[in-house]
């Protein structure tokens, strides 16, 4: 479907799904378009160098990737290097240190529970905190950081915010009528709910127990 314009491609995706449901047969759809794969598939297999990196429903692969390749192949992810400092043996919550910032997430959302990790968060899950705006209770908070770039993308605005000790993070903020875009050079904080984060193996991390 890659040679079709956007509207016709979307119509063909819907039509192919309708035909598949009508005939009741399994379709194997091979594509490099990640959005198309997630739109059309009941099960997605992400392949890397000839092997399957992860297999499962599209929402599972997007919300809970198990490798850095999958996290960056399906959509975009902020991946922050860190180290597990609390294995969550009691309450099921992992504690991590990432650039001197304490972070937490449910152990069930971690592909590893020891050693070096990559703490991941999708850009649309990150909230911009300007001025005296308060984060939600229990949120991970970074910053203050500096806005390096602002790109209007239609339904959302993409911000690149550099946080000392962590590096640049991408944020997608939905464009609402009352919102005033934050200008480059502005100082602000970033926050997200631990239930939206995930942890992937770093260089010396051991796989989590099944």
PDB file of C-alpha atoms in Angstrom:
ATOM      1  CA  UNK A   1       0.000   0.000   0.000  1.00  0.00           C
ATOM      2  CA  UNK A   2       3.044   2.270   0.121  1.00  0.00           C
ATOM      3  CA  UNK A   3       2.425   3.793  -3.329  1.00  0.00           C
ATOM      4  CA  UNK A   4      -1.029   5.077  -2.338  1.00  0.00           C
ATOM      5  CA  UNK A   5      -1.753   8.519  -0.955  1.00  0.00           C
ATOM      6  CA  UNK A   6      -2.626   8.761   2.726  1.00  0.00           C
ATOM      7  CA  UNK A   7      -6.426   8.828   2.455  1.00  0.00           C
ATOM      8  CA  UNK A   8      -6.598   6.016  -0.110  1.00  0.00           C
ATOM      9  CA  UNK A   9      -4.125   3.926   1.875  1.00  0.00           C
ATOM     10  CA  UNK A  10      -6.287   4.274   4.974  1.00  0.00           C
ATOM     11  CA  UNK A  11      -9.401   3.271   2.994  1.00  0.00           C
ATOM     12  CA  UNK A  12      -7.581   0.204   1.642  1.00  0.00           C
ATOM     13  CA  UNK A  13      -6.478  -0.798   5.146  1.00  0.00           C
ATOM     14  CA  UNK A  14     -10.090  -0.704   6.323  1.00  0.00           C
ATOM     15  CA  UNK A  15     -11.234  -2.629   3.245  1.00  0.00           C
ATOM     16  CA  UNK A  16      -8.593  -5.344   3.697  1.00  0.00           C
ATOM     17  CA  UNK A  17      -9.619  -5.754   7.339  1.00  0.00           C
ATOM     18  CA  UNK A  18     -13.258  -6.041   6.255  1.00  0.00           C
ATOM     19  CA  UNK A  19     -12.410  -8.719   3.682  1.00  0.00           C
ATOM     20  CA  UNK A  20     -10.309 -10.633   6.213  1.00  0.00           C
ATOM     21  CA  UNK A  21     -13.163 -10.641   8.724  1.00  0.00           C
ATOM     22  CA  UNK A  22     -15.642 -11.668   6.039  1.00  0.00           C
ATOM     23  CA  UNK A  23     -13.682 -14.630   4.659  1.00  0.00           C
ATOM     24  CA  UNK A  24     -12.327 -15.705   8.060  1.00  0.00           C
ATOM     25  CA  UNK A  25      -8.820 -16.480   6.793  1.00  0.00           C
ATOM     26  CA  UNK A  26      -5.467 -15.591   8.276  1.00  0.00           C
ATOM     27  CA  UNK A  27      -3.667 -12.813   6.407  1.00  0.00           C
ATOM     28  CA  UNK A  28       0.108 -12.374   6.540  1.00  0.00           C
ATOM     29  CA  UNK A  29       0.855  -8.702   5.932  1.00  0.00           C
ATOM     30  CA  UNK A  30       4.509  -7.679   5.512  1.00  0.00           C
ATOM     31  CA  UNK A  31       5.203  -3.957   5.819  1.00  0.00           C
ATOM     32  CA  UNK A  32       7.836  -1.445   6.895  1.00  0.00           C
ATOM     33  CA  UNK A  33       5.080   0.993   7.910  1.00  0.00           C
ATOM     34  CA  UNK A  34       4.801   0.630  11.681  1.00  0.00           C
ATOM     35  CA  UNK A  35       1.504   2.503  11.910  1.00  0.00           C
ATOM     36  CA  UNK A  36       0.008   0.300   9.216  1.00  0.00           C
ATOM     37  CA  UNK A  37       1.135  -2.836  11.055  1.00  0.00           C
ATOM     38  CA  UNK A  38      -0.457  -1.689  14.306  1.00  0.00           C
ATOM     39  CA  UNK A  39      -3.645  -0.550  12.536  1.00  0.00           C
ATOM     40  CA  UNK A  40      -4.283  -3.768  10.634  1.00  0.00           C
ATOM     41  CA  UNK A  41      -2.863  -6.588  12.726  1.00  0.00           C
ATOM     42  CA  UNK A  42      -4.232  -8.722  15.543  1.00  0.00           C
ATOM     43  CA  UNK A  43      -0.691 -10.028  16.090  1.00  0.00           C
ATOM     44  CA  UNK A  44       2.536  -8.224  15.179  1.00  0.00           C
ATOM     45  CA  UNK A  45       5.969  -9.811  14.817  1.00  0.00           C
ATOM     46  CA  UNK A  46       8.841  -7.319  14.898  1.00  0.00           C
ATOM     47  CA  UNK A  47      11.861  -8.829  13.158  1.00  0.00           C
ATOM     48  CA  UNK A  48      15.495  -7.803  13.477  1.00  0.00           C
ATOM     49  CA  UNK A  49      18.339  -9.391  11.509  1.00  0.00           C
ATOM     50  CA  UNK A  50      16.137 -12.314  10.513  1.00  0.00           C
ATOM     51  CA  UNK A  51      14.798 -13.187  13.957  1.00  0.00           C
ATOM     52  CA  UNK A  52      11.667 -12.228  15.853  1.00  0.00           C
ATOM     53  CA  UNK A  53      12.424  -9.658  18.561  1.00  0.00           C
ATOM     54  CA  UNK A  54       8.885  -9.660  19.972  1.00  0.00           C
ATOM     55  CA  UNK A  55       5.531 -11.158  19.035  1.00  0.00           C
ATOM     56  CA  UNK A  56       2.134 -10.127  20.340  1.00  0.00           C
ATOM     57  CA  UNK A  57      -0.865  -7.783  20.028  1.00  0.00           C
ATOM     58  CA  UNK A  58      -0.010  -4.301  18.694  1.00  0.00           C
ATOM     59  CA  UNK A  59      -0.977  -2.513  21.926  1.00  0.00           C
ATOM     60  CA  UNK A  60       1.214  -4.853  23.982  1.00  0.00           C
ATOM     61  CA  UNK A  61       4.261  -4.298  21.774  1.00  0.00           C
ATOM     62  CA  UNK A  62       3.751  -0.531  21.843  1.00  0.00           C
ATOM     63  CA  UNK A  63       2.976  -0.129  25.553  1.00  0.00           C
ATOM     64  CA  UNK A  64       5.343  -2.805  26.839  1.00  0.00           C
ATOM     65  CA  UNK A  65       8.280  -3.427  24.494  1.00  0.00           C
ATOM     66  CA  UNK A  66      10.839  -5.960  25.696  1.00  0.00           C
ATOM     67  CA  UNK A  67      13.871  -4.711  23.784  1.00  0.00           C
ATOM     68  CA  UNK A  68      15.244  -1.312  22.786  1.00  0.00           C
ATOM     69  CA  UNK A  69      14.883  -2.255  19.118  1.00  0.00           C
ATOM     70  CA  UNK A  70      11.132  -2.813  19.475  1.00  0.00           C
ATOM     71  CA  UNK A  71      10.725   0.323  21.594  1.00  0.00           C
ATOM     72  CA  UNK A  72      12.277   2.456  18.862  1.00  0.00           C
ATOM     73  CA  UNK A  73      10.865   0.563  15.880  1.00  0.00           C
ATOM     74  CA  UNK A  74       7.206   0.930  16.874  1.00  0.00           C
ATOM     75  CA  UNK A  75       6.821   4.645  17.406  1.00  0.00           C
ATOM     76  CA  UNK A  76       9.346   6.666  19.383  1.00  0.00           C
ATOM     77  CA  UNK A  77      10.634   6.158  22.902  1.00  0.00           C
ATOM     78  CA  UNK A  78      12.708   8.090  25.387  1.00  0.00           C
ATOM     79  CA  UNK A  79      15.287   5.633  26.770  1.00  0.00           C
ATOM     80  CA  UNK A  80      17.231   6.822  29.808  1.00  0.00           C
ATOM     81  CA  UNK A  81      20.212   4.743  31.060  1.00  0.00           C
ATOM     82  CA  UNK A  82      19.909   3.799  34.726  1.00  0.00           C
ATOM     83  CA  UNK A  83      20.690   1.204  37.362  1.00  0.00           C
ATOM     84  CA  UNK A  84      18.343  -0.870  39.507  1.00  0.00           C
ATOM     85  CA  UNK A  85      18.848   0.084  43.162  1.00  0.00           C
ATOM     86  CA  UNK A  86      15.776  -1.634  44.629  1.00  0.00           C
ATOM     87  CA  UNK A  87      14.638  -4.979  43.226  1.00  0.00           C
ATOM     88  CA  UNK A  88      11.088  -4.611  44.500  1.00  0.00           C
ATOM     89  CA  UNK A  89      11.142  -7.849  46.484  1.00  0.00           C
ATOM     90  CA  UNK A  90       8.350  -6.697  48.783  1.00  0.00           C
ATOM     91  CA  UNK A  91       5.915  -4.368  47.046  1.00  0.00           C
ATOM     92  CA  UNK A  92       6.550  -5.260  43.394  1.00  0.00           C
ATOM     93  CA  UNK A  93       7.953  -1.794  42.617  1.00  0.00           C
ATOM     94  CA  UNK A  94      11.422  -1.432  41.111  1.00  0.00           C
ATOM     95  CA  UNK A  95      13.548   1.511  42.180  1.00  0.00           C
ATOM     96  CA  UNK A  96      16.145   2.882  39.764  1.00  0.00           C
ATOM     97  CA  UNK A  97      18.694   5.632  39.592  1.00  0.00           C
ATOM     98  CA  UNK A  98      18.947   7.388  36.234  1.00  0.00           C
ATOM     99  CA  UNK A  99      21.405  10.255  36.043  1.00  0.00           C
ATOM    100  CA  UNK A 100      21.039  10.890  39.748  1.00  0.00           C
ATOM    101  CA  UNK A 101      17.236  10.937  39.526  1.00  0.00           C
ATOM    102  CA  UNK A 102      15.227   8.320  41.397  1.00  0.00           C
ATOM    103  CA  UNK A 103      12.616   6.528  39.294  1.00  0.00           C
ATOM    104  CA  UNK A 104      10.101   3.797  40.035  1.00  0.00           C
ATOM    105  CA  UNK A 105       7.902   1.491  37.989  1.00  0.00           C
ATOM    106  CA  UNK A 106       5.982  -1.755  38.528  1.00  0.00           C
ATOM    107  CA  UNK A 107       8.203  -4.838  38.327  1.00  0.00           C
ATOM    108  CA  UNK A 108       5.686  -6.304  35.867  1.00  0.00           C
ATOM    109  CA  UNK A 109       6.691  -3.580  33.388  1.00  0.00           C
ATOM    110  CA  UNK A 110      10.383  -4.443  33.517  1.00  0.00           C
ATOM    111  CA  UNK A 111      12.165  -6.866  31.203  1.00  0.00           C
ATOM    112  CA  UNK A 112      14.990  -6.981  33.737  1.00  0.00           C
ATOM    113  CA  UNK A 113      15.182  -6.595  37.500  1.00  0.00           C
ATOM    114  CA  UNK A 114      18.926  -6.184  38.098  1.00  0.00           C
ATOM    115  CA  UNK A 115      21.940  -4.242  36.923  1.00  0.00           C
ATOM    116  CA  UNK A 116      21.947  -1.656  34.164  1.00  0.00           C
ATOM    117  CA  UNK A 117      18.635  -0.768  32.555  1.00  0.00           C
ATOM    118  CA  UNK A 118      17.087   1.573  30.039  1.00  0.00           C
ATOM    119  CA  UNK A 119      14.085   3.335  31.527  1.00  0.00           C
ATOM    120  CA  UNK A 120      11.614   3.974  28.719  1.00  0.00           C
ATOM    121  CA  UNK A 121       8.701   6.363  28.384  1.00  0.00           C
ATOM    122  CA  UNK A 122       6.705   7.217  25.274  1.00  0.00           C
ATOM    123  CA  UNK A 123       6.737  10.943  24.315  1.00  0.00           C
ATOM    124  CA  UNK A 124       2.947  11.274  24.533  1.00  0.00           C
ATOM    125  CA  UNK A 125       3.002  10.002  28.126  1.00  0.00           C
ATOM    126  CA  UNK A 126       5.271  12.848  29.292  1.00  0.00           C
ATOM    127  CA  UNK A 127       3.718  15.993  30.739  1.00  0.00           C
ATOM    128  CA  UNK A 128       5.244  19.474  30.566  1.00  0.00           C
ATOM    129  CA  UNK A 129       5.249  21.278  33.913  1.00  0.00           C
ATOM    130  CA  UNK A 130       5.577  25.018  33.537  1.00  0.00           C
ATOM    131  CA  UNK A 131       5.716  27.537  36.347  1.00  0.00           C
ATOM    132  CA  UNK A 132       4.222  26.215  39.568  1.00  0.00           C
ATOM    133  CA  UNK A 133       2.265  23.378  37.911  1.00  0.00           C
ATOM    134  CA  UNK A 134       2.143  20.366  40.213  1.00  0.00           C
ATOM    135  CA  UNK A 135       2.728  16.783  39.052  1.00  0.00           C
ATOM    136  CA  UNK A 136       0.212  14.081  39.831  1.00  0.00           C
ATOM    137  CA  UNK A 137       0.843  12.204  43.095  1.00  0.00           C
ATOM    138  CA  UNK A 138       3.621   9.622  42.786  1.00  0.00           C
ATOM    139  CA  UNK A 139       4.807  10.895  39.400  1.00  0.00           C
ATOM    140  CA  UNK A 140       8.417  10.768  38.251  1.00  0.00           C
ATOM    141  CA  UNK A 141       9.669  14.341  37.884  1.00  0.00           C
ATOM    142  CA  UNK A 142      12.756  15.482  35.964  1.00  0.00           C
ATOM    143  CA  UNK A 143      14.273  18.900  35.619  1.00  0.00           C
ATOM    144  CA  UNK A 144      14.291  21.700  35.321  1.00  0.00           C
ATOM    145  CA  UNK A 145      15.277  21.248  31.720  1.00  0.00           C
ATOM    146  CA  UNK A 146      15.584  23.584  28.742  1.00  0.00           C
ATOM    147  CA  UNK A 147      13.389  23.473  25.656  1.00  0.00           C
ATOM    148  CA  UNK A 148      15.730  23.088  22.674  1.00  0.00           C
ATOM    149  CA  UNK A 149      13.258  22.722  19.817  1.00  0.00           C
ATOM    150  CA  UNK A 150       9.516  23.083  19.155  1.00  0.00           C
ATOM    151  CA  UNK A 151       7.806  21.534  16.108  1.00  0.00           C
ATOM    152  CA  UNK A 152       4.111  21.933  15.309  1.00  0.00           C
ATOM    153  CA  UNK A 153       2.758  18.595  14.034  1.00  0.00           C
ATOM    154  CA  UNK A 154      -0.960  19.307  13.650  1.00  0.00           C
ATOM    155  CA  UNK A 155      -2.718  17.305  16.355  1.00  0.00           C
ATOM    156  CA  UNK A 156       0.279  17.708  18.663  1.00  0.00           C
ATOM    157  CA  UNK A 157       3.422  19.749  19.196  1.00  0.00           C
ATOM    158  CA  UNK A 158       6.778  18.024  19.548  1.00  0.00           C
ATOM    159  CA  UNK A 159       9.181  19.399  22.140  1.00  0.00           C
ATOM    160  CA  UNK A 160      12.806  18.439  22.648  1.00  0.00           C
ATOM    161  CA  UNK A 161      13.803  19.179  26.238  1.00  0.00           C
ATOM    162  CA  UNK A 162      17.356  18.751  27.491  1.00  0.00           C
ATOM    163  CA  UNK A 163      17.533  17.690  31.145  1.00  0.00           C
ATOM    164  CA  UNK A 164      20.931  17.917  32.910  1.00  0.00           C
ATOM    165  CA  UNK A 165      22.339  14.481  33.689  1.00  0.00           C
ATOM    166  CA  UNK A 166      19.736  12.753  31.509  1.00  0.00           C
ATOM    167  CA  UNK A 167      20.019  14.297  28.044  1.00  0.00           C
ATOM    168  CA  UNK A 168      17.388  15.312  25.480  1.00  0.00           C
ATOM    169  CA  UNK A 169      13.859  13.924  25.876  1.00  0.00           C
ATOM    170  CA  UNK A 170      11.043  14.127  23.334  1.00  0.00           C
ATOM    171  CA  UNK A 171       7.570  15.197  24.430  1.00  0.00           C
ATOM    172  CA  UNK A 172       4.348  15.136  22.386  1.00  0.00           C
ATOM    173  CA  UNK A 173       1.776  17.606  23.750  1.00  0.00           C
ATOM    174  CA  UNK A 174      -1.739  17.572  22.327  1.00  0.00           C
ATOM    175  CA  UNK A 175      -2.739  20.879  20.788  1.00  0.00           C
ATOM    176  CA  UNK A 176      -5.675  22.304  22.696  1.00  0.00           C
ATOM    177  CA  UNK A 177      -7.292  25.641  21.877  1.00  0.00           C
ATOM    178  CA  UNK A 178      -6.419  27.220  25.231  1.00  0.00           C
ATOM    179  CA  UNK A 179      -2.791  26.121  25.234  1.00  0.00           C
ATOM    180  CA  UNK A 180       0.048  28.536  24.476  1.00  0.00           C
ATOM    181  CA  UNK A 181       3.087  26.749  22.988  1.00  0.00           C
ATOM    182  CA  UNK A 182       6.233  26.802  25.105  1.00  0.00           C
ATOM    183  CA  UNK A 183       9.019  28.680  23.348  1.00  0.00           C
ATOM    184  CA  UNK A 184      12.577  27.398  22.816  1.00  0.00           C
ATOM    185  CA  UNK A 185      14.844  28.378  25.674  1.00  0.00           C
ATOM    186  CA  UNK A 186      12.114  28.065  28.301  1.00  0.00           C
ATOM    187  CA  UNK A 187      12.879  26.203  31.524  1.00  0.00           C
ATOM    188  CA  UNK A 188      10.400  23.584  32.704  1.00  0.00           C
ATOM    189  CA  UNK A 189      10.062  20.210  34.352  1.00  0.00           C
ATOM    190  CA  UNK A 190       8.875  16.904  32.915  1.00  0.00           C
ATOM    191  CA  UNK A 191       6.735  14.308  34.641  1.00  0.00           C
ATOM    192  CA  UNK A 192       5.064  10.992  33.948  1.00  0.00           C
ATOM    193  CA  UNK A 193       3.233   8.282  35.801  1.00  0.00           C
ATOM    194  CA  UNK A 194       5.358   5.225  36.744  1.00  0.00           C
ATOM    195  CA  UNK A 195       2.580   2.991  35.375  1.00  0.00           C
ATOM    196  CA  UNK A 196       3.398   4.254  31.865  1.00  0.00           C
ATOM    197  CA  UNK A 197       7.144   3.619  32.062  1.00  0.00           C
ATOM    198  CA  UNK A 198       8.995   0.403  31.205  1.00  0.00           C
ATOM    199  CA  UNK A 199      12.486  -0.949  31.801  1.00  0.00           C
ATOM    200  CA  UNK A 200      14.660  -2.752  29.253  1.00  0.00           C
ATOM    201  CA  UNK A 201      17.965  -4.584  29.693  1.00  0.00           C
ATOM    202  CA  UNK A 202      21.088  -2.429  29.703  1.00  0.00           C
ATOM    203  CA  UNK A 203      24.551  -3.770  28.934  1.00  0.00           C
ATOM    204  CA  UNK A 204      24.960  -5.706  32.182  1.00  0.00           C
ATOM    205  CA  UNK A 205      21.312  -6.364  33.068  1.00  0.00           C
ATOM    206  CA  UNK A 206      20.032  -9.853  33.783  1.00  0.00           C
ATOM    207  CA  UNK A 207      16.680 -10.984  32.349  1.00  0.00           C
ATOM    208  CA  UNK A 208      13.722 -10.870  34.717  1.00  0.00           C
ATOM    209  CA  UNK A 209      12.325 -14.185  35.913  1.00  0.00           C
ATOM    210  CA  UNK A 210       9.389 -15.441  33.859  1.00  0.00           C
TER     211      UNK A 210
END
